[in-house]
Amino acid sequence: MTATAPSPYQVDAHGYYGPFGGAYVPEMLYPNVEELRDNYLRITKDPEFQREFQQLLTDYVGRPTPLFLAQRLSAHYGTTIYLKREDLCHTGAHKINNTIGQILVAKRLGKQRIVAETGAGQHGVATATVCALMGLECIVYMGEIDIERQKPNVDRMRMLGAKVVPATSGSKTLKDATNEAMRHWISNPTDTHYIIGSVVGPHPYPDMVARFQSVISAETISQLLHQTGRATPDFMLACVGGGSNAAGAFYHYLDEPSVRLIAAEAAGQGIDTGHSAATTALGKPGILHGASTILMQTEDGQVTEPYSISAGLDYPGIGPQHAQLFATGRAEFLSITDKQALDAAFQLSRLEGIIPALETGHALACLPLIGAKKDDVVVVCLSGRGDKDLATYTKHLEEYAS
Ligand SMILES: *Cc1c(COP(=O)(O)O)cnc(C)c1O
């Protein structure tokens, strides 16, 4: 492929990735989405924006994050495994790369207020963090049930000065919080920016978020080159909820067919148990949160309630770019159960002294499944740290008594 040919895996001029993507929003949201679509590339390509973004990634987030050669894990699997340490980012996961980028866009659009949705609270905390940093008002919608389940993150958001608004409709979880955040945005179009937390939603969100997260693979290229003499690994592994850490980890390798892209989905208790979030295994094409994508749904098109032990993967769809990577076979999607993810999280803790997020446990659980050979180089995107999952890990400590 020549350098100028457009990538078949990147968004086209109309906001699509093959048949997936687009902006399927109510008419009342058109002005907001259009304003963003017409300005996001101009704003983010501006050298002054890039200077401020890179400076904050360095001095505030703590980038570049290390690329760590995990020697004991490598020896265990008989291959060479590097960990891209997004868990060392400020606030404990990759999500802050995106919220920093979006708040800088919001400021340049002259917005005074930020609205966001959150499920487990991780994106809410990353949003509240950058709002405090920039002195913008922050309103986070969160399902009433999630507010009870995720109290520490609710307290963090409040400590950071955000207003947490309970979503009391429907199942009182993420999907309902998203609806109510959208409604808020519709009624406050001129002064509010909506920060979406993953590569989902109407165009241009999936592309904008992927660009902000692409710093993950940009750094990996130079770090790998420095440490191994080659810029491309044989495998790149990442977990997929909506898909933002995977989109960032894959971004600069999409058109390098020698790199096998492995996406780990949450199978929950098992694909056929009715308690799962394995979107590509169970889903069909449809419209979710403003985009054409693949989602879990009933025969008559009702969105299915997903389940995973990890709150960050508990989502009934995937971003449109991932739908296209799945449909074209460019990325391989593996379904990982709760048990496999727990096993992998305990294994990493004991082999490398790194307690990963439960989401990340799903990516690590792919290591025995990919058939990596001795001379292969495998990179795992370590999306976040496990502090937030300690209550879940504690319940299982006895099973892993050494
Ligand atoms: C939110 C989260 C995820 C899932 O989100 P993606 O958009 O799929 O990356 C994965 N890992 C961690 C640690 C998270 O906080």
Short mmCIF file of C-alpha atoms and ligand atoms in Angstrom, two decimals:
data_model
loop_
_atom_site.label_atom_id
_atom_site.label_comp_id
_atom_site.label_asym_id
_atom_site.label_seq_id
_atom_site.Cartn_x
_atom_site.Cartn_y
_atom_site.Cartn_z
CA MET A 1 0.00 0.00 0.00
CA THR A 2 1.30 3.47 -0.85
CA ALA A 3 1.52 6.11 1.83
CA THR A 4 -1.23 8.15 0.22
CA ALA A 5 -3.85 5.40 -0.22
CA PRO A 6 -6.63 5.78 2.37
CA SER A 7 -6.73 2.96 4.89
CA PRO A 8 -9.71 0.63 4.44
CA TYR A 9 -9.90 0.46 8.23
CA GLN A 10 -10.13 4.19 8.92
CA VAL A 11 -13.21 6.38 8.77
CA ASP A 12 -14.24 7.63 5.31
CA ALA A 13 -15.33 11.15 4.36
CA HIS A 14 -18.94 10.31 5.28
CA GLY A 15 -18.19 8.99 8.75
CA TYR A 16 -18.31 5.28 7.90
CA TYR A 17 -16.09 2.25 8.32
CA GLY A 18 -17.46 0.06 5.52
CA PRO A 19 -21.14 -0.39 6.41
CA PHE A 20 -20.60 0.68 10.04
CA GLY A 21 -20.54 4.09 11.70
CA GLY A 22 -22.49 7.18 10.61
CA ALA A 23 -24.48 9.49 12.85
CA TYR A 24 -27.99 8.24 13.61
CA VAL A 25 -29.13 10.92 16.04
CA PRO A 26 -32.44 12.62 16.74
CA GLU A 27 -32.96 15.79 14.72
CA MET A 28 -32.58 17.92 17.84
CA LEU A 29 -28.98 16.71 18.21
CA TYR A 30 -27.94 17.55 14.62
CA PRO A 31 -26.56 21.02 15.42
CA ASN A 32 -24.33 19.71 18.25
CA VAL A 33 -22.98 16.76 16.29
CA GLU A 34 -22.50 18.86 13.14
CA GLU A 35 -20.59 21.53 15.03
CA LEU A 36 -18.22 18.88 16.33
CA ARG A 37 -17.93 17.11 12.96
CA ASP A 38 -17.15 20.34 11.12
CA ASN A 39 -14.47 21.41 13.60
CA TYR A 40 -12.75 18.44 15.23
CA LEU A 41 -10.05 17.90 12.60
CA ARG A 42 -9.28 21.60 12.20
CA ILE A 43 -9.01 22.01 15.98
CA THR A 44 -7.01 18.87 16.73
CA LYS A 45 -4.56 19.39 13.84
CA ASP A 46 -3.78 22.93 14.95
CA PRO A 47 -0.13 23.05 16.15
CA GLU A 48 -1.09 25.01 19.27
CA PHE A 49 -3.68 22.34 20.19
CA GLN A 50 -1.10 19.60 19.64
CA ARG A 51 1.44 21.44 21.76
CA GLU A 52 -0.98 21.80 24.68
CA PHE A 53 -2.25 18.19 24.30
CA GLN A 54 1.26 16.70 24.22
CA GLN A 55 2.38 18.85 27.15
CA LEU A 56 -0.53 17.65 29.32
CA LEU A 57 0.04 14.03 28.28
CA THR A 58 3.64 14.40 29.42
CA ASP A 59 3.37 16.51 32.58
CA TYR A 60 -0.11 15.60 33.84
CA VAL A 61 -0.90 12.08 32.59
CA GLY A 62 2.71 10.86 32.90
CA ARG A 63 3.41 9.84 29.30
CA PRO A 64 5.10 8.13 27.65
CA THR A 65 3.95 5.12 29.64
CA PRO A 66 6.65 2.41 29.81
CA LEU A 67 6.83 -0.58 27.49
CA PHE A 68 7.89 -3.29 29.93
CA LEU A 69 9.49 -6.62 29.02
CA ALA A 70 7.68 -9.09 31.28
CA GLN A 71 10.38 -11.71 31.70
CA ARG A 72 8.67 -14.20 34.01
CA LEU A 73 5.44 -14.05 32.02
CA SER A 74 7.47 -14.52 28.82
CA ALA A 75 9.26 -17.54 30.25
CA HIS A 76 5.92 -19.04 31.33
CA TYR A 77 4.47 -18.83 27.82
CA GLY A 78 7.73 -19.46 25.93
CA THR A 79 7.56 -16.24 23.93
CA THR A 80 8.52 -12.56 24.33
CA ILE A 81 5.86 -10.44 26.00
CA TYR A 82 5.88 -6.66 26.44
CA LEU A 83 3.31 -4.78 28.51
CA LYS A 84 2.22 -1.29 27.44
CA ARG A 85 1.66 0.27 30.84
CA GLU A 86 -1.50 2.39 30.49
CA ASP A 87 -2.20 1.39 34.11
CA LEU A 88 0.43 3.95 35.10
CA CYS A 89 -1.53 6.87 33.60
CA HIS A 90 -2.94 9.44 36.03
CA THR A 91 -6.30 8.12 37.33
CA GLY A 92 -5.23 4.54 36.60
CA ALA A 93 -6.23 3.81 33.01
CA HIS A 94 -6.04 4.93 29.38
CA LYS A 95 -9.34 6.83 29.61
CA ILE A 96 -7.62 10.09 30.55
CA ASN A 97 -5.88 10.29 27.13
CA ASN A 98 -9.32 10.84 25.61
CA THR A 99 -10.80 13.16 28.24
CA ILE A 100 -7.75 15.45 28.04
CA GLY A 101 -8.16 15.64 24.26
CA GLN A 102 -11.90 16.28 24.41
CA ILE A 103 -11.76 18.97 27.07
CA LEU A 104 -9.24 20.87 24.95
CA VAL A 105 -11.66 20.59 22.01
CA ALA A 106 -14.54 21.77 24.24
CA LYS A 107 -12.56 24.81 25.35
CA ARG A 108 -11.80 25.76 21.77
CA LEU A 109 -15.50 25.45 20.91
CA GLY A 110 -16.19 27.93 23.71
CA LYS A 111 -18.11 25.47 25.92
CA GLN A 112 -18.66 26.23 29.62
CA ARG A 113 -20.00 22.92 30.80
CA ILE A 114 -19.21 19.23 30.32
CA VAL A 115 -21.75 16.44 30.43
CA ALA A 116 -20.80 12.75 30.47
CA GLU A 117 -22.29 9.33 31.14
CA THR A 118 -20.58 6.67 33.18
CA GLY A 119 -21.22 3.02 34.02
CA ALA A 120 -18.66 1.85 36.53
CA GLY A 121 -17.51 5.41 37.11
CA GLN A 122 -14.08 5.17 35.47
CA HIS A 123 -14.95 7.51 32.61
CA GLY A 124 -16.82 9.75 35.06
CA VAL A 125 -13.69 10.08 37.19
CA ALA A 126 -11.48 10.77 34.13
CA THR A 127 -13.97 13.45 33.02
CA ALA A 128 -14.33 15.03 36.48
CA THR A 129 -10.53 15.12 36.66
CA VAL A 130 -10.03 17.15 33.49
CA CYS A 131 -12.96 19.45 34.36
CA ALA A 132 -11.27 20.28 37.66
CA LEU A 133 -8.01 20.83 35.78
CA MET A 134 -9.65 23.25 33.34
CA GLY A 135 -12.18 24.83 35.71
CA LEU A 136 -15.26 23.72 33.75
CA GLU A 137 -18.57 22.66 35.27
CA CYS A 138 -19.02 18.86 35.18
CA ILE A 139 -22.27 16.89 35.23
CA VAL A 140 -22.05 13.11 35.17
CA TYR A 141 -25.11 10.93 34.61
CA MET A 142 -24.93 7.54 36.25
CA GLY A 143 -27.55 4.82 36.67
CA GLU A 144 -29.07 4.70 40.14
CA ILE A 145 -28.02 1.05 40.50
CA ASP A 146 -24.44 1.82 39.42
CA ILE A 147 -24.26 4.66 41.97
CA GLU A 148 -24.91 2.08 44.69
CA ARG A 149 -22.49 -0.52 43.23
CA GLN A 150 -19.61 1.88 42.54
CA LYS A 151 -19.58 4.12 45.59
CA PRO A 152 -15.80 4.83 45.68
CA ASN A 153 -15.90 6.28 42.16
CA VAL A 154 -19.00 8.35 42.99
CA ASP A 155 -17.13 9.77 45.98
CA ARG A 156 -14.08 10.49 43.80
CA MET A 157 -16.18 12.41 41.26
CA ARG A 158 -17.77 14.46 44.06
CA MET A 159 -14.37 15.14 45.62
CA LEU A 160 -13.26 16.46 42.22
CA GLY A 161 -16.22 18.84 42.20
CA ALA A 162 -18.50 17.05 39.72
CA LYS A 163 -22.25 16.77 40.08
CA VAL A 164 -23.38 13.14 39.84
CA VAL A 165 -26.97 12.86 38.62
CA PRO A 166 -28.77 9.53 39.10
CA ALA A 167 -30.47 8.07 36.00
CA THR A 168 -33.70 6.59 37.30
CA SER A 169 -35.32 5.36 34.08
CA GLY A 170 -35.26 1.84 32.55
CA SER A 171 -32.77 -0.59 34.06
CA LYS A 172 -31.08 2.35 35.90
CA THR A 173 -27.65 1.48 34.42
CA LEU A 174 -25.27 2.75 31.71
CA LYS A 175 -27.71 2.72 28.80
CA ASP A 176 -30.17 4.90 30.73
CA ALA A 177 -27.41 7.23 31.92
CA THR A 178 -26.41 7.66 28.24
CA ASN A 179 -29.99 8.54 27.27
CA GLU A 180 -30.27 11.13 30.02
CA ALA A 181 -26.87 12.67 29.21
CA MET A 182 -27.97 12.96 25.54
CA ARG A 183 -31.20 14.63 26.68
CA HIS A 184 -29.20 17.11 28.73
CA TRP A 185 -27.04 17.89 25.70
CA ILE A 186 -30.11 18.48 23.51
CA SER A 187 -31.49 21.03 25.97
CA ASN A 188 -28.14 22.87 26.38
CA PRO A 189 -26.65 22.77 22.87
CA THR A 190 -24.66 26.00 22.81
CA ASP A 191 -22.74 25.93 26.09
CA THR A 192 -22.28 22.19 26.71
CA HIS A 193 -19.92 19.54 25.29
CA TYR A 194 -20.69 15.85 25.71
CA ILE A 195 -17.55 13.79 26.44
CA ILE A 196 -18.12 10.20 25.29
CA GLY A 197 -15.80 7.68 26.98
CA SER A 198 -15.05 5.20 24.20
CA VAL A 199 -14.89 4.81 20.40
CA VAL A 200 -18.68 4.67 20.25
CA GLY A 201 -21.49 7.11 19.46
CA PRO A 202 -22.23 9.09 16.31
CA HIS A 203 -19.50 10.24 13.93
CA PRO A 204 -17.12 11.99 14.64
CA TYR A 205 -16.78 10.53 18.17
CA PRO A 206 -15.32 7.11 17.23
CA ASP A 207 -12.66 8.70 15.01
CA MET A 208 -11.89 11.54 17.42
CA VAL A 209 -11.50 9.21 20.41
CA ALA A 210 -9.35 6.74 18.40
CA ARG A 211 -7.05 9.59 17.37
CA PHE A 212 -6.59 10.68 21.01
CA GLN A 213 -5.88 7.07 22.07
CA SER A 214 -3.55 6.44 19.11
CA VAL A 215 -0.73 7.77 21.29
CA ILE A 216 -0.61 4.19 22.68
CA SER A 217 0.56 2.62 19.40
CA ALA A 218 2.61 5.68 18.41
CA GLU A 219 4.69 5.25 21.57
CA THR A 220 4.80 1.47 21.18
CA ILE A 221 6.40 1.81 17.74
CA SER A 222 9.34 3.89 18.96
CA GLN A 223 9.74 1.98 22.24
CA LEU A 224 9.71 -1.39 20.50
CA LEU A 225 12.16 -0.17 17.90
CA HIS A 226 14.46 1.05 20.65
CA GLN A 227 14.21 -2.17 22.71
CA THR A 228 14.08 -4.85 19.99
CA GLY A 229 15.27 -3.18 16.79
CA ARG A 230 11.88 -3.68 15.12
CA ALA A 231 8.83 -1.39 15.13
CA THR A 232 6.14 -4.05 14.71
CA PRO A 233 5.19 -6.84 17.09
CA ASP A 234 3.80 -10.15 15.83
CA PHE A 235 0.75 -9.78 18.06
CA MET A 236 -1.03 -6.81 19.64
CA LEU A 237 -3.53 -7.76 22.34
CA ALA A 238 -6.17 -5.54 23.93
CA CYS A 239 -9.54 -5.91 25.64
CA VAL A 240 -12.66 -4.42 24.07
CA GLY A 241 -15.58 -2.88 25.92
CA GLY A 242 -16.52 -0.06 23.56
CA GLY A 243 -13.01 -0.47 22.21
CA SER A 244 -10.99 2.69 22.92
CA ASN A 245 -7.82 1.17 24.37
CA ALA A 246 -7.82 -1.41 21.58
CA ALA A 247 -8.42 1.28 18.94
CA GLY A 248 -5.41 3.20 20.28
CA ALA A 249 -3.22 0.10 20.51
CA PHE A 250 -4.16 -1.01 16.97
CA TYR A 251 -4.20 2.44 15.31
CA HIS A 252 -0.76 2.66 13.72
CA TYR A 253 -0.69 -1.09 12.97
CA LEU A 254 -3.98 -1.34 11.07
CA ASP A 255 -2.26 -1.32 7.68
CA GLU A 256 0.60 -3.61 8.78
CA PRO A 257 -0.82 -7.05 7.97
CA SER A 258 2.14 -8.79 9.66
CA VAL A 259 0.79 -7.60 13.03
CA ARG A 260 -1.98 -9.88 14.25
CA LEU A 261 -4.53 -7.75 16.10
CA ILE A 262 -6.26 -9.66 18.91
CA ALA A 263 -9.36 -8.21 20.60
CA ALA A 264 -10.58 -9.79 23.86
CA GLU A 265 -14.31 -9.63 24.53
CA ALA A 266 -16.02 -10.49 27.82
CA ALA A 267 -17.82 -13.83 27.59
CA GLY A 268 -19.03 -13.35 31.18
CA GLN A 269 -20.17 -16.68 32.59
CA GLY A 270 -19.98 -18.17 29.08
CA ILE A 271 -21.30 -17.28 25.64
CA ASP A 272 -24.35 -19.55 25.90
CA THR A 273 -25.31 -18.78 29.50
CA GLY A 274 -27.36 -15.64 28.90
CA HIS A 275 -24.85 -13.79 31.11
CA SER A 276 -22.34 -12.49 28.58
CA ALA A 277 -21.04 -9.38 26.84
CA ALA A 278 -19.34 -11.13 23.88
CA THR A 279 -20.69 -8.78 21.21
CA THR A 280 -19.20 -10.29 18.05
CA ALA A 281 -20.03 -13.84 19.17
CA LEU A 282 -23.65 -13.03 20.02
CA GLY A 283 -24.51 -9.79 18.22
CA LYS A 284 -25.95 -8.67 14.89
CA PRO A 285 -25.73 -5.41 12.93
CA GLY A 286 -27.95 -2.63 14.23
CA ILE A 287 -27.95 0.92 15.58
CA LEU A 288 -26.61 1.65 19.06
CA HIS A 289 -25.98 5.09 20.60
CA GLY A 290 -26.06 6.86 17.26
CA ALA A 291 -23.92 4.50 15.16
CA SER A 292 -24.44 1.52 12.91
CA THR A 293 -22.44 -1.29 14.48
CA ILE A 294 -22.70 -4.83 15.89
CA LEU A 295 -24.71 -5.20 19.08
CA MET A 296 -26.38 -7.81 21.23
CA GLN A 297 -30.13 -7.72 20.63
CA THR A 298 -33.26 -9.83 20.80
CA GLU A 299 -35.08 -11.15 17.70
CA ASP A 300 -37.18 -7.98 17.58
CA GLY A 301 -34.20 -5.65 17.98
CA GLN A 302 -34.32 -4.81 21.71
CA VAL A 303 -30.84 -4.25 23.13
CA THR A 304 -29.86 -7.19 25.36
CA GLU A 305 -28.67 -6.48 28.92
CA PRO A 306 -24.97 -7.45 28.91
CA TYR A 307 -23.08 -9.10 31.76
CA SER A 308 -19.38 -9.24 32.67
CA ILE A 309 -17.46 -9.46 35.94
CA SER A 310 -15.62 -6.33 34.76
CA ALA A 311 -17.75 -3.21 34.68
CA GLY A 312 -15.71 -1.66 31.86
CA LEU A 313 -16.55 -4.48 29.43
CA ASP A 314 -20.21 -4.67 30.41
CA TYR A 315 -21.45 -3.04 27.17
CA PRO A 316 -23.86 -4.54 24.58
CA GLY A 317 -21.99 -3.24 21.52
CA ILE A 318 -18.57 -2.34 20.12
CA GLY A 319 -17.44 0.77 18.26
CA PRO A 320 -18.05 0.86 14.48
CA GLN A 321 -14.36 0.58 13.61
CA HIS A 322 -14.16 -2.66 15.60
CA ALA A 323 -17.29 -3.93 13.85
CA GLN A 324 -15.45 -3.38 10.56
CA LEU A 325 -12.22 -4.98 11.86
CA PHE A 326 -14.31 -8.00 12.85
CA ALA A 327 -16.32 -8.15 9.60
CA THR A 328 -13.18 -7.93 7.44
CA GLY A 329 -11.22 -10.35 9.62
CA ARG A 330 -8.45 -7.77 10.13
CA ALA A 331 -8.73 -8.28 13.90
CA GLU A 332 -9.41 -11.60 15.63
CA PHE A 333 -12.01 -11.48 18.41
CA LEU A 334 -11.67 -13.94 21.29
CA SER A 335 -14.30 -14.46 24.01
CA ILE A 336 -12.84 -14.65 27.51
CA THR A 337 -14.88 -15.79 30.52
CA ASP A 338 -14.90 -14.19 33.99
CA LYS A 339 -12.89 -17.17 35.26
CA GLN A 340 -10.22 -16.91 32.54
CA ALA A 341 -9.85 -13.18 33.22
CA LEU A 342 -9.52 -13.74 36.98
CA ASP A 343 -6.92 -16.48 36.42
CA ALA A 344 -4.90 -14.16 34.19
CA ALA A 345 -5.13 -11.23 36.63
CA PHE A 346 -3.85 -13.36 39.53
CA GLN A 347 -1.14 -14.81 37.29
CA LEU A 348 0.18 -11.37 36.29
CA SER A 349 0.08 -10.19 39.91
CA ARG A 350 2.23 -13.12 41.02
CA LEU A 351 4.59 -13.35 38.05
CA GLU A 352 5.28 -9.64 37.55
CA GLY A 353 4.09 -7.77 40.66
CA ILE A 354 1.48 -5.87 38.65
CA ILE A 355 -2.19 -6.03 39.70
CA PRO A 356 -4.15 -5.32 36.49
CA ALA A 357 -7.72 -4.14 36.07
CA LEU A 358 -10.23 -6.94 35.53
CA GLU A 359 -10.83 -5.62 32.01
CA THR A 360 -7.14 -6.05 31.27
CA GLY A 361 -7.30 -9.61 32.65
CA HIS A 362 -9.33 -10.44 29.54
CA ALA A 363 -6.51 -9.31 27.23
CA LEU A 364 -3.95 -11.24 29.29
CA ALA A 365 -6.11 -14.36 29.13
CA CYS A 366 -5.53 -14.46 25.36
CA LEU A 367 -1.82 -15.26 25.87
CA PRO A 368 -2.27 -19.06 26.00
CA LEU A 369 -4.70 -18.98 23.03
CA ILE A 370 -2.78 -17.21 20.25
CA GLY A 371 -0.06 -19.76 19.51
CA ALA A 372 2.84 -17.33 19.89
CA LYS A 373 6.22 -18.93 19.20
CA LYS A 374 9.57 -18.45 20.90
CA ASP A 375 10.85 -15.71 18.61
CA ASP A 376 7.54 -13.88 18.39
CA VAL A 377 7.07 -10.48 19.99
CA VAL A 378 3.73 -10.00 21.78
CA VAL A 379 2.51 -6.66 23.12
CA VAL A 380 -0.37 -6.55 25.62
CA CYS A 381 -2.09 -3.23 26.19
CA LEU A 382 -2.36 -3.06 29.98
CA SER A 383 -5.40 -0.79 29.93
CA GLY A 384 -5.66 -0.11 33.66
CA ARG A 385 -4.68 -0.95 37.21
CA GLY A 386 -6.59 -3.21 39.56
CA ASP A 387 -7.08 -1.02 42.64
CA LYS A 388 -10.72 -0.42 41.69
CA ASP A 389 -11.29 -4.20 41.46
CA LEU A 390 -9.86 -5.12 44.83
CA ALA A 391 -13.27 -5.98 46.32
CA THR A 392 -13.87 -8.51 43.51
CA TYR A 393 -10.35 -9.93 43.76
CA THR A 394 -10.70 -10.27 47.53
CA LYS A 395 -13.77 -12.50 47.09
CA HIS A 396 -11.64 -14.91 45.08
CA LEU A 397 -8.42 -14.84 47.14
CA GLU A 398 -9.01 -18.28 48.68
CA GLU A 399 -9.27 -19.92 45.23
CA TYR A 400 -5.78 -18.65 44.43
CA ALA A 401 -4.13 -19.39 47.79
CA SER A 402 -0.51 -20.21 47.05
C1 LIG B 1 -13.16 1.48 30.58
C2 LIG B 1 -12.07 0.49 30.59
C3 LIG B 1 -11.93 -0.47 29.55
C4 LIG B 1 -12.91 -0.62 28.44
O1 LIG B 1 -13.06 0.49 27.61
P1 LIG B 1 -12.51 0.51 26.12
O2 LIG B 1 -13.14 1.73 25.54
O3 LIG B 1 -12.96 -0.75 25.45
O4 LIG B 1 -11.04 0.61 26.19
C5 LIG B 1 -10.84 -1.32 29.60
N1 LIG B 1 -9.94 -1.27 30.60
C6 LIG B 1 -10.05 -0.38 31.61
C7 LIG B 1 -9.03 -0.39 32.69
C8 LIG B 1 -11.11 0.53 31.63
O5 LIG B 1 -11.20 1.41 32.65
#
